[in-house]
Coordinates of N, CA and C and ligand atoms in Angstrom, one line a residue:
M1 N 91.9 95.7 79.1 CA 89.9 96.3 79.3 C 90.1 97.5 80.2
L2 N 89.9 98.5 79.5 CA 90.0 100.0 80.5 C 88.8 99.6 81.6
I3 N 89.4 100.3 82.7 CA 88.6 100.1 83.9 C 88.1 101.5 84.2
P4 N 86.8 101.8 84.2 CA 86.5 103.4 84.7 C 86.9 103.4 86.0
V5 N 87.7 104.9 86.2 CA 87.6 105.2 87.9 C 87.2 106.1 88.0
L6 N 86.7 106.7 89.4 CA 85.9 108.2 89.5 C 86.6 107.9 91.0
T7 N 87.4 109.0 91.3 CA 88.1 109.6 91.9 C 87.3 110.9 92.7
I8 N 86.6 110.4 94.2 CA 86.6 111.6 95.1 C 87.3 111.9 96.5
D9 N 87.6 113.0 96.4 CA 88.6 113.3 97.4 C 88.3 114.7 97.9
G10 N 88.7 114.5 99.2 CA 88.3 116.1 100.1 C 88.4 115.5 101.7
P11 N 88.1 116.7 102.3 CA 88.7 116.7 104.0 C 87.5 115.9 104.5
S12 N 87.5 115.5 105.8 CA 86.6 114.5 106.4 C 85.3 115.2 106.5
G13 N 84.2 114.5 106.4 CA 82.8 115.1 106.3 C 82.4 115.9 105.4
A14 N 82.9 116.1 104.6 CA 82.6 116.6 103.1 C 81.5 115.8 102.5
G15 N 80.9 115.0 103.1 CA 80.2 113.7 102.2 C 80.6 112.8 101.1
K16 N 81.8 112.8 101.0 CA 82.5 111.5 100.0 C 82.1 110.3 100.4
G17 N 81.9 109.8 101.4 CA 81.8 108.0 101.9 C 80.0 108.4 101.2
T18 N 78.9 108.8 101.9 CA 77.5 108.7 101.0 C 77.1 109.1 99.9
V19 N 78.4 110.1 99.2 CA 78.3 110.4 97.7 C 78.9 109.2 97.4
S20 N 79.8 108.7 97.6 CA 81.0 107.7 96.7 C 79.9 106.7 96.6
R21 N 79.2 106.1 97.7 CA 78.6 104.7 97.9 C 77.2 104.9 97.2
L22 N 76.6 105.9 97.1 CA 75.5 106.0 96.3 C 75.8 105.9 95.2
I23 N 76.6 106.4 94.4 CA 77.1 106.7 93.0 C 77.6 105.0 92.6
A24 N 78.4 104.5 93.6 CA 78.8 103.4 93.1 C 77.6 102.1 93.2
K25 N 76.9 102.6 93.9 CA 75.4 101.6 94.0 C 74.8 101.8 92.4
K26 N 74.5 103.2 92.0 CA 73.9 103.6 91.0 C 74.3 103.0 89.9
L27 N 75.8 103.0 89.9 CA 76.7 102.1 88.4 C 77.2 100.5 88.5
G28 N 76.8 100.1 90.0 CA 77.3 99.0 89.7 C 78.5 99.1 89.7
W29 N 79.2 99.7 90.5 CA 80.8 99.7 90.4 C 81.2 99.1 92.2
H30 N 82.2 99.2 92.0 CA 83.0 98.2 93.1 C 83.2 100.4 93.9
Y31 N 83.7 99.9 95.0 CA 83.2 101.4 96.3 C 84.8 100.8 96.8
L32 N 85.3 101.3 97.0 CA 86.8 102.1 98.0 C 87.0 103.1 98.8
D33 N 86.8 102.5 100.7 CA 87.2 103.6 101.5 C 88.3 103.7 102.0
S34 N 89.2 104.3 101.3 CA 90.2 104.1 101.5 C 90.7 104.5 103.2
G35 N 89.8 105.8 103.7 CA 90.3 106.0 104.5 C 89.7 104.8 105.6
S36 N 89.2 104.0 105.2 CA 89.1 103.2 106.0 C 89.9 102.1 106.3
I37 N 90.8 102.7 105.3 CA 91.7 101.3 105.8 C 92.9 101.7 106.4
Y38 N 93.3 103.2 107.0 CA 94.0 103.8 107.6 C 93.5 103.8 108.8
R39 N 92.3 103.4 108.8 CA 91.2 103.8 110.6 C 92.0 102.2 110.9
S40 N 91.5 101.2 109.9 CA 91.7 100.0 110.1 C 93.3 99.4 110.8
L41 N 93.7 100.4 110.2 CA 95.3 100.3 110.6 C 95.6 101.0 112.2
A42 N 95.0 102.0 111.7 CA 95.1 102.9 113.3 C 94.6 101.6 114.5
I43 N 93.6 101.1 114.3 CA 93.2 100.4 115.1 C 94.5 99.2 115.2
A44 N 95.0 98.3 114.2 CA 95.3 97.3 114.3 C 96.6 98.0 115.1
V45 N 97.5 99.1 115.0 CA 98.7 99.7 115.7 C 98.3 100.0 117.3
Q46 N 96.9 99.8 117.4 CA 96.5 100.1 119.0 C 97.0 98.9 119.7
K47 N 95.8 97.9 118.7 CA 96.1 96.6 119.0 C 97.6 96.2 119.6
A48 N 98.4 96.4 118.7 CA 99.6 95.8 119.1 C 100.0 96.9 120.1
S49 N 99.5 97.2 120.5 CA 100.3 98.6 122.0 C 101.9 98.6 120.7
V50 N 101.6 99.3 119.8 CA 102.6 100.0 119.4 C 102.8 101.6 119.4
G51 N 104.0 102.5 119.7 CA 103.6 103.8 119.8 C 103.5 104.5 118.5
L52 N 102.8 105.7 118.6 CA 103.2 105.9 117.1 C 104.9 107.0 117.0
E53 N 105.9 106.5 117.8 CA 106.9 107.0 117.5 C 107.6 105.9 117.1
A54 N 107.6 104.4 116.8 CA 107.8 103.3 116.5 C 107.7 103.1 115.1
V55 N 108.0 103.7 113.8 CA 107.6 104.3 112.7 C 108.4 103.1 112.1
D56 N 109.0 101.8 112.2 CA 109.4 100.7 111.6 C 108.3 99.3 111.9
E57 N 108.2 100.0 113.3 CA 107.0 98.6 113.8 C 105.5 98.9 113.3
I58 N 105.3 100.6 112.9 CA 103.8 100.6 112.3 C 103.9 100.0 111.0
V59 N 105.0 100.1 110.2 CA 105.0 99.9 109.1 C 104.6 98.4 108.8
K60 N 105.4 97.4 110.0 CA 105.3 95.4 109.9 C 104.2 95.8 110.1
V61 N 103.3 96.4 110.5 CA 101.9 96.3 111.1 C 101.3 96.4 109.8
A62 N 101.1 97.7 108.8 CA 100.9 97.7 107.9 C 100.9 96.5 106.4
Q63 N 102.3 96.2 107.2 CA 102.6 95.0 106.0 C 101.7 93.2 106.3
D64 N 101.7 93.4 107.1 CA 101.1 92.1 107.8 C 99.4 92.4 108.0
L65 N 99.0 93.6 107.2 CA 97.2 93.7 107.8 C 96.5 92.9 106.8
V66 N 95.6 92.0 107.6 CA 94.7 91.3 106.4 C 93.8 91.9 106.9
L67 N 92.8 92.6 106.2 CA 91.2 93.1 106.3 C 90.4 92.5 105.4
E68 N 89.1 92.6 105.4 CA 88.3 91.8 104.7 C 87.1 93.1 104.4
F69 N 86.5 93.7 103.5 CA 84.9 94.4 103.0 C 84.3 93.5 102.6
E70 N 83.1 94.1 103.6 CA 81.8 93.2 103.0 C 80.9 94.7 103.0
C71 N 80.9 94.9 101.4 CA 79.7 95.9 101.0 C 78.8 95.3 100.9
G72 N 77.7 95.6 102.2 CA 76.6 95.7 101.7 C 75.9 97.2 101.9
D73 N 74.4 97.2 102.7 CA 74.4 98.7 102.9 C 75.0 99.5 103.4
E74 N 75.5 98.9 104.5 CA 76.5 99.4 105.4 C 78.1 98.5 105.3
L75 N 78.9 99.3 105.3 CA 80.6 98.8 105.1 C 80.5 98.4 106.3
V76 N 81.2 97.0 106.4 CA 81.4 95.6 107.5 C 83.0 95.0 106.8
V77 N 83.9 96.1 108.4 CA 85.8 95.4 107.8 C 85.9 95.0 108.9
K78 N 86.4 93.7 108.6 CA 86.8 92.6 109.9 C 88.6 93.2 109.6
L79 N 89.4 93.1 111.1 CA 90.7 93.2 110.9 C 91.1 91.3 111.4
D80 N 91.8 90.6 110.7 CA 92.3 89.6 111.3 C 90.6 88.8 111.9
G81 N 90.0 88.7 110.8 CA 88.7 88.1 111.2 C 87.8 88.7 112.0
E82 N 88.2 89.6 112.6 CA 86.7 90.6 114.0 C 86.7 91.5 113.7
D83 N 85.6 91.6 113.4 CA 84.5 92.9 113.1 C 85.0 94.4 114.1
I84 N 85.3 95.0 113.1 CA 86.0 96.4 114.0 C 85.3 97.7 113.7
T85 N 83.9 97.5 112.8 CA 83.5 98.0 112.2 C 82.9 99.4 113.1
S86 N 82.7 98.9 114.4 CA 82.0 99.9 115.5 C 83.3 101.4 116.0
Q87 N 84.7 100.6 115.4 CA 85.0 100.9 116.1 C 85.9 102.1 115.4
L88 N 85.4 101.6 113.7 CA 86.5 102.8 112.6 C 85.9 104.2 112.9
G89 N 84.3 104.6 113.0 CA 84.2 105.9 113.2 C 84.4 106.9 114.2
L90 N 85.2 105.9 115.3 CA 85.6 106.7 116.9 C 86.9 107.9 116.4
E91 N 86.3 109.3 116.6 CA 87.1 110.8 116.8 C 88.9 109.8 116.9
Q92 N 89.1 108.9 118.0 CA 90.2 108.6 118.2 C 91.1 107.8 116.7
T93 N 90.1 107.1 116.3 CA 90.8 106.6 115.2 C 90.8 107.5 114.2
G94 N 90.1 108.4 114.0 CA 90.3 109.0 112.9 C 91.9 109.6 112.9
G95 N 92.2 110.4 114.6 CA 93.2 111.0 114.9 C 94.6 110.3 114.7
I96 N 94.6 109.3 114.9 CA 95.3 108.2 115.0 C 95.8 108.3 113.4
A97 N 94.6 107.8 112.6 CA 94.6 107.4 111.0 C 95.4 109.0 111.2
S98 N 95.0 109.8 111.0 CA 95.6 110.8 110.3 C 97.4 111.0 111.0
Q99 N 97.5 110.7 111.9 CA 99.2 110.8 112.2 C 100.1 110.2 111.5
I100 N 99.0 109.1 111.4 CA 100.1 107.3 110.6 C 99.9 107.6 109.0
A101 N 98.8 108.3 108.4 CA 98.9 108.6 107.5 C 100.0 109.5 106.5
A102 N 100.3 110.4 107.9 CA 101.3 110.8 107.2 C 103.0 110.5 107.3
L103 N 103.2 109.3 107.6 CA 104.3 108.6 107.2 C 104.5 107.6 105.6
P104 N 105.1 108.4 105.4 CA 105.9 108.1 103.8 C 106.0 106.5 103.6
A105 N 106.7 105.7 104.2 CA 106.3 104.3 104.0 C 105.3 103.8 104.2
V106 N 104.4 104.0 105.5 CA 103.0 103.2 105.3 C 102.4 103.6 104.2
R107 N 102.5 105.0 103.6 CA 101.8 105.0 102.5 C 102.1 104.2 101.5
Q108 N 103.3 104.3 101.4 CA 104.0 103.0 100.2 C 103.3 101.3 100.4
V109 N 103.1 101.6 101.8 CA 102.5 100.0 101.5 C 101.0 99.6 101.6
L110 N 100.9 100.8 101.6 CA 99.3 100.6 101.7 C 98.7 101.2 99.8
L111 N 99.7 101.7 99.1 CA 99.3 102.0 97.8 C 99.0 101.0 96.7
K112 N 99.6 99.5 96.7 CA 98.8 98.7 96.3 C 97.5 98.3 96.7
K113 N 97.6 97.6 98.1 CA 96.3 97.7 98.2 C 94.9 98.0 97.7
Q114 N 94.9 99.4 98.2 CA 94.2 100.2 96.7 C 94.3 100.0 96.2
Q115 N 95.1 99.9 95.2 CA 94.9 100.3 93.7 C 94.6 98.6 93.5
D116 N 94.3 97.6 94.4 CA 93.8 96.5 94.0 C 92.3 96.1 93.8
F117 N 91.5 97.8 94.2 CA 90.0 97.6 94.4 C 89.4 98.0 92.9
K118 N 90.8 98.6 92.2 CA 90.4 98.7 90.7 C 90.2 96.9 89.6
Q119 N 88.7 97.5 89.8 CA 88.3 95.9 89.0 C 86.9 96.3 88.4
L120 N 86.3 95.7 87.1 CA 85.6 95.6 86.3 C 84.1 95.3 86.9
P121 N 83.2 96.2 87.2 CA 82.7 96.9 85.9 C 83.5 98.6 85.9
G122 N 83.7 99.2 87.4 CA 84.3 99.8 87.4 C 84.6 100.5 88.9
L123 N 85.1 101.4 89.7 CA 85.7 101.6 90.6 C 85.5 103.2 91.0
V124 N 84.7 103.2 92.4 CA 84.3 104.7 92.8 C 85.2 105.1 94.1
A125 N 85.9 105.4 94.3 CA 87.7 105.2 94.8 C 87.3 107.3 96.0
D126 N 87.1 106.5 97.2 CA 87.0 108.1 98.1 C 88.1 108.0 98.8
G127 N 88.9 109.5 98.9 CA 90.1 109.5 100.1 C 90.6 111.2 100.2
R128 N 91.5 111.3 100.3 CA 92.9 112.5 99.8 C 93.3 112.4 98.9
D129 N 93.7 111.6 98.4 CA 94.9 111.3 97.5 C 94.4 110.3 96.1
M130 N 93.4 110.5 96.0 CA 92.9 109.1 95.2 C 93.0 109.7 93.4
G131 N 93.2 110.9 93.4 CA 93.1 111.3 92.0 C 94.8 111.7 91.9
T132 N 95.3 112.0 93.3 CA 96.7 112.8 92.8 C 97.5 111.6 92.6
V133 N 97.1 110.6 93.8 CA 98.5 109.7 93.5 C 97.5 108.7 93.2
V134 N 97.1 107.8 94.0 CA 96.5 106.4 93.9 C 95.6 106.1 92.4
F135 N 95.4 106.9 91.9 CA 94.6 106.6 90.4 C 95.0 108.0 89.8
P136 N 96.0 108.2 89.7 CA 96.3 109.8 88.8 C 95.6 109.4 87.4
D137 N 95.5 108.3 86.5 CA 94.7 108.5 85.2 C 93.4 107.8 85.3
A138 N 93.1 108.4 86.8 CA 91.2 108.5 86.6 C 90.9 109.3 85.7
E139 N 89.5 108.7 84.5 CA 89.0 110.1 83.7 C 88.0 110.5 84.2
N140 N 87.9 110.2 86.1 CA 86.9 111.6 86.1 C 87.5 111.4 87.6
K141 N 87.6 113.0 87.9 CA 88.1 113.5 89.3 C 87.1 114.5 90.2
V142 N 86.8 114.2 91.4 CA 85.9 114.9 92.0 C 86.4 115.3 93.1
F143 N 87.3 116.9 93.8 CA 87.0 117.1 95.0 C 86.1 118.2 95.7
L144 N 85.3 117.3 96.8 CA 84.0 117.5 97.3 C 84.8 118.4 98.6
T145 N 84.3 119.5 99.0 CA 84.3 119.9 100.1 C 83.2 120.6 100.7
A146 N 83.5 121.3 102.5 CA 82.2 121.9 102.7 C 83.3 122.7 104.0
S147 N 82.3 123.6 104.0 CA 83.1 124.5 105.2 C 83.1 123.6 106.9
A148 N 84.4 123.7 107.6 CA 84.8 123.0 108.8 C 83.5 123.2 109.9
E149 N 82.7 124.2 109.7 CA 81.3 124.5 110.5 C 80.5 123.4 110.0
K150 N 80.4 123.0 109.0 CA 79.2 122.7 108.4 C 79.4 120.7 108.5
R151 N 80.6 120.9 108.4 CA 81.1 119.4 108.3 C 81.4 119.2 109.8
A152 N 81.3 119.6 111.1 CA 81.4 119.9 112.6 C 79.7 119.2 112.7
Q153 N 79.3 120.4 112.5 CA 77.7 120.1 112.5 C 77.0 118.8 112.1
R154 N 77.8 118.2 110.9 CA 77.2 116.9 110.0 C 77.5 115.7 111.2
R155 N 78.9 116.2 111.6 CA 79.6 114.4 112.5 C 78.8 114.7 113.9
Y156 N 78.4 115.9 114.3 CA 78.1 116.0 115.7 C 76.7 115.3 115.3
K157 N 75.7 115.6 114.6 CA 74.6 114.8 114.3 C 74.7 113.4 113.9
Q158 N 75.3 113.0 113.7 CA 75.8 111.2 113.3 C 76.0 110.6 114.8
L159 N 76.7 111.5 115.3 CA 77.2 110.9 116.5 C 76.3 110.7 117.8
I160 N 75.3 112.0 117.7 CA 74.3 111.9 118.5 C 73.4 111.1 118.2
E161 N 72.7 110.8 117.2 CA 71.8 109.7 116.3 C 72.7 107.7 116.9
K162 N 74.0 108.2 117.2 CA 74.5 106.9 117.4 C 74.5 106.6 118.8
E163 N 73.8 107.9 119.8 CA 74.0 107.9 121.0 C 75.3 108.3 121.4
I164 N 76.4 108.6 120.9 CA 77.5 108.7 121.5 C 77.8 110.2 121.8
D165 N 78.2 110.2 123.2 CA 78.3 111.9 123.9 C 79.3 112.8 122.5
A166 N 79.0 113.9 122.6 CA 79.7 114.2 121.4 C 79.4 116.1 121.8
N167 N 80.6 117.2 121.7 CA 80.9 118.3 121.7 C 81.2 118.8 120.5
L168 N 80.1 120.0 120.0 CA 80.3 120.7 119.1 C 81.3 121.3 118.7
V169 N 82.3 122.0 119.8 CA 83.0 122.8 119.6 C 84.3 122.3 119.5
Q170 N 84.3 121.3 120.5 CA 85.7 120.1 120.6 C 85.5 119.5 119.2
I171 N 84.3 119.2 118.0 CA 84.6 118.6 116.9 C 85.0 120.1 116.0
I172 N 84.4 120.7 116.2 CA 85.1 122.1 114.9 C 87.1 121.7 115.3
Y173 N 86.7 122.1 116.2 CA 88.4 122.0 116.7 C 89.4 121.0 116.0
E174 N 88.8 119.3 116.4 CA 89.4 118.6 115.4 C 89.3 118.1 114.5
I175 N 88.3 119.0 113.7 CA 88.5 118.7 112.3 C 89.1 119.7 111.4
E176 N 89.6 121.1 112.2 CA 90.2 121.9 112.0 C 92.0 121.3 112.3
A177 N 92.2 121.2 112.8 CA 93.2 119.9 113.7 C 94.1 119.1 112.3
R178 N 92.8 118.0 111.9 CA 93.1 116.9 111.1 C 93.2 117.6 109.4
D179 N 92.3 118.6 109.1 CA 92.6 119.3 108.0 C 94.1 120.1 107.9
R180 N 94.3 120.6 109.0 CA 96.0 120.8 108.8 C 97.0 119.9 108.8
R181 N 96.8 118.8 109.3 CA 97.6 118.2 109.4 C 97.6 117.4 107.9
D182 N 96.4 117.1 107.4 CA 96.7 116.2 106.3 C 97.0 117.1 105.1
M183 N 96.3 118.2 105.3 CA 97.1 119.5 104.3 C 98.8 119.7 104.2
E184 N 98.9 119.6 105.5 CA 100.5 120.0 105.8 C 101.7 119.1 105.5
R185 N 101.0 117.8 105.4 CA 102.0 116.4 105.7 C 102.6 116.5 104.0
A186 N 103.8 116.0 104.0 CA 104.6 116.2 102.8 C 104.6 115.5 101.7
T187 N 104.0 113.6 102.7 CA 103.9 113.1 101.6 C 102.6 112.9 101.3
A188 N 101.9 113.2 99.7 CA 100.6 112.5 99.1 C 99.7 113.4 100.3
P189 N 99.8 114.7 100.1 CA 99.0 115.9 100.9 C 97.2 115.9 100.1
L190 N 96.2 116.6 101.1 CA 95.0 116.3 101.3 C 95.2 117.7 99.8
A191 N 94.7 117.6 98.6 CA 95.3 118.9 97.6 C 94.0 118.0 96.3
M192 N 93.7 119.1 95.9 CA 92.9 118.6 94.8 C 93.7 118.7 93.2
A193 N 93.3 117.4 92.6 CA 93.9 117.3 91.2 C 93.9 118.5 90.4
S194 N 94.6 118.6 89.7 CA 94.5 120.0 89.0 C 93.3 119.5 87.7
D195 N 92.9 118.1 87.4 CA 92.0 117.8 86.4 C 90.5 117.3 87.5
A196 N 90.8 118.0 88.5 CA 89.5 117.6 89.4 C 88.2 118.7 89.2
L197 N 86.8 118.1 89.2 CA 85.8 119.0 89.5 C 85.4 119.6 90.7
Y198 N 85.7 120.7 91.0 CA 85.6 120.9 92.8 C 83.9 121.1 93.0
I199 N 83.4 120.8 93.9 CA 82.5 121.0 94.6 C 82.2 121.4 96.3
D200 N 81.7 122.2 96.3 CA 81.3 122.6 97.3 C 79.9 122.4 98.3
S201 N 80.2 121.6 99.3 CA 78.5 121.0 99.2 C 78.1 121.7 100.9
S202 N 78.2 123.0 100.9 CA 78.2 123.5 102.2 C 76.3 123.7 102.0
D203 N 75.9 123.8 101.4 CA 74.6 124.4 101.1 C 74.3 123.3 99.8
M204 N 74.5 122.0 99.9 CA 74.0 121.3 98.8 C 73.2 120.2 99.7
T205 N 72.2 119.5 98.8 CA 72.0 118.1 99.3 C 72.8 117.2 99.1
I206 N 73.0 116.2 99.5 CA 73.0 114.8 98.9 C 73.0 114.9 97.7
D207 N 71.1 114.9 97.1 CA 71.1 114.2 96.4 C 71.5 115.2 94.9
A208 N 71.8 116.2 95.4 CA 72.3 117.3 94.6 C 73.6 117.6 93.8
V209 N 74.5 116.7 95.1 CA 75.8 116.7 94.7 C 75.8 115.5 94.1
V210 N 75.2 114.2 94.1 CA 75.2 113.2 93.2 C 75.0 112.9 91.6
E211 N 73.7 114.0 91.4 CA 73.7 114.4 90.6 C 74.5 115.5 89.6
E212 N 75.0 116.3 90.4 CA 76.6 116.5 89.5 C 77.5 116.1 89.3
V213 N 77.2 114.9 90.4 CA 79.0 113.7 89.7 C 78.4 113.2 88.7
L214 N 77.1 112.9 88.9 CA 76.8 111.8 87.8 C 76.6 112.6 86.7
N215 N 76.6 114.0 86.1 CA 76.3 114.7 85.2 C 77.8 114.6 84.6
L216 N 79.1 114.5 85.0 CA 80.4 114.6 85.3 C 80.7 113.8 84.0
I217 N 80.1 112.3 84.9 CA 80.8 110.8 84.0 C 79.5 110.7 83.0
R218 N 78.3 111.3 83.1 CA 78.0 110.7 81.5 C 78.2 112.3 80.5
Ligands
DC1 O1 88.3 109.9 105.1 P1 88.7 109.4 106.6 O2 88.2 110.2 107.6 O3 88.1 108.3 106.8 O4 90.1 109.0 107.1 C1 90.8 109.0 108.1 C2 92.5 109.7 108.0 O5 93.2 108.6 107.0 C3 92.4 110.9 107.3 O6 92.8 112.0 108.7 C4 93.3 111.0 106.6 C5 94.1 109.2 105.9 N1 93.2 109.2 104.5 C6 94.7 109.7 103.9 O7 95.9 110.1 104.1 N2 94.6 109.3 102.8 C7 93.4 108.4 102.7 N3 93.0 108.4 100.7 C8 92.2 108.5 103.0 C9 92.5 109.0 104.3

């Protein structure tokens, strides 16, 4: 039976997570936050005190990765039974995730773990390579982006709301560095699938983006 898949790719901070969750909820579909898998691996690698140059050891940690996802109002992620949700959003976690995500062997190990999320009645998959590599046959693909400044402002606001110290200039710098790394890596770089709908959310509300994506599915 055909299982419908909607892929939403784009750089961090474009609103993919919020939009994907809202659409998954509206349609009653499953939700894959692929970035959280790379982020969880980054946390596991740090816990195992493995250096970022030790590729074989990172691959081994990826193979042994045991994650549980609890999708309520907020996504809860457990690593070997331990709740790591609060560490997932840290800039440091994202930075390390982006570095290990550049390793082809790591991406190969995580590919099947991501494809396993495709289950009835459907899947909304959010990431960098959902429409190009993980679900190339998806019927509906979106590439959601926004300017680096807008994405940094959103991230800054989120951090301040969580009472985490933040510096806007530093965040812009980190976002641009991460974009470059995600776009310039040799394996599965952040790129728009040729059959994806391009949406720039810089001056759009979340609701407007959700509406545009739902129109695509309809
Ligand atoms: O979407 P995010 O910021 O949570 O992703 C964290 C990092 O994980 C991102 O910098 C690159 C990597 N990633 C990836 O390479 N491929 C994906 N499909 C999702 C994330």
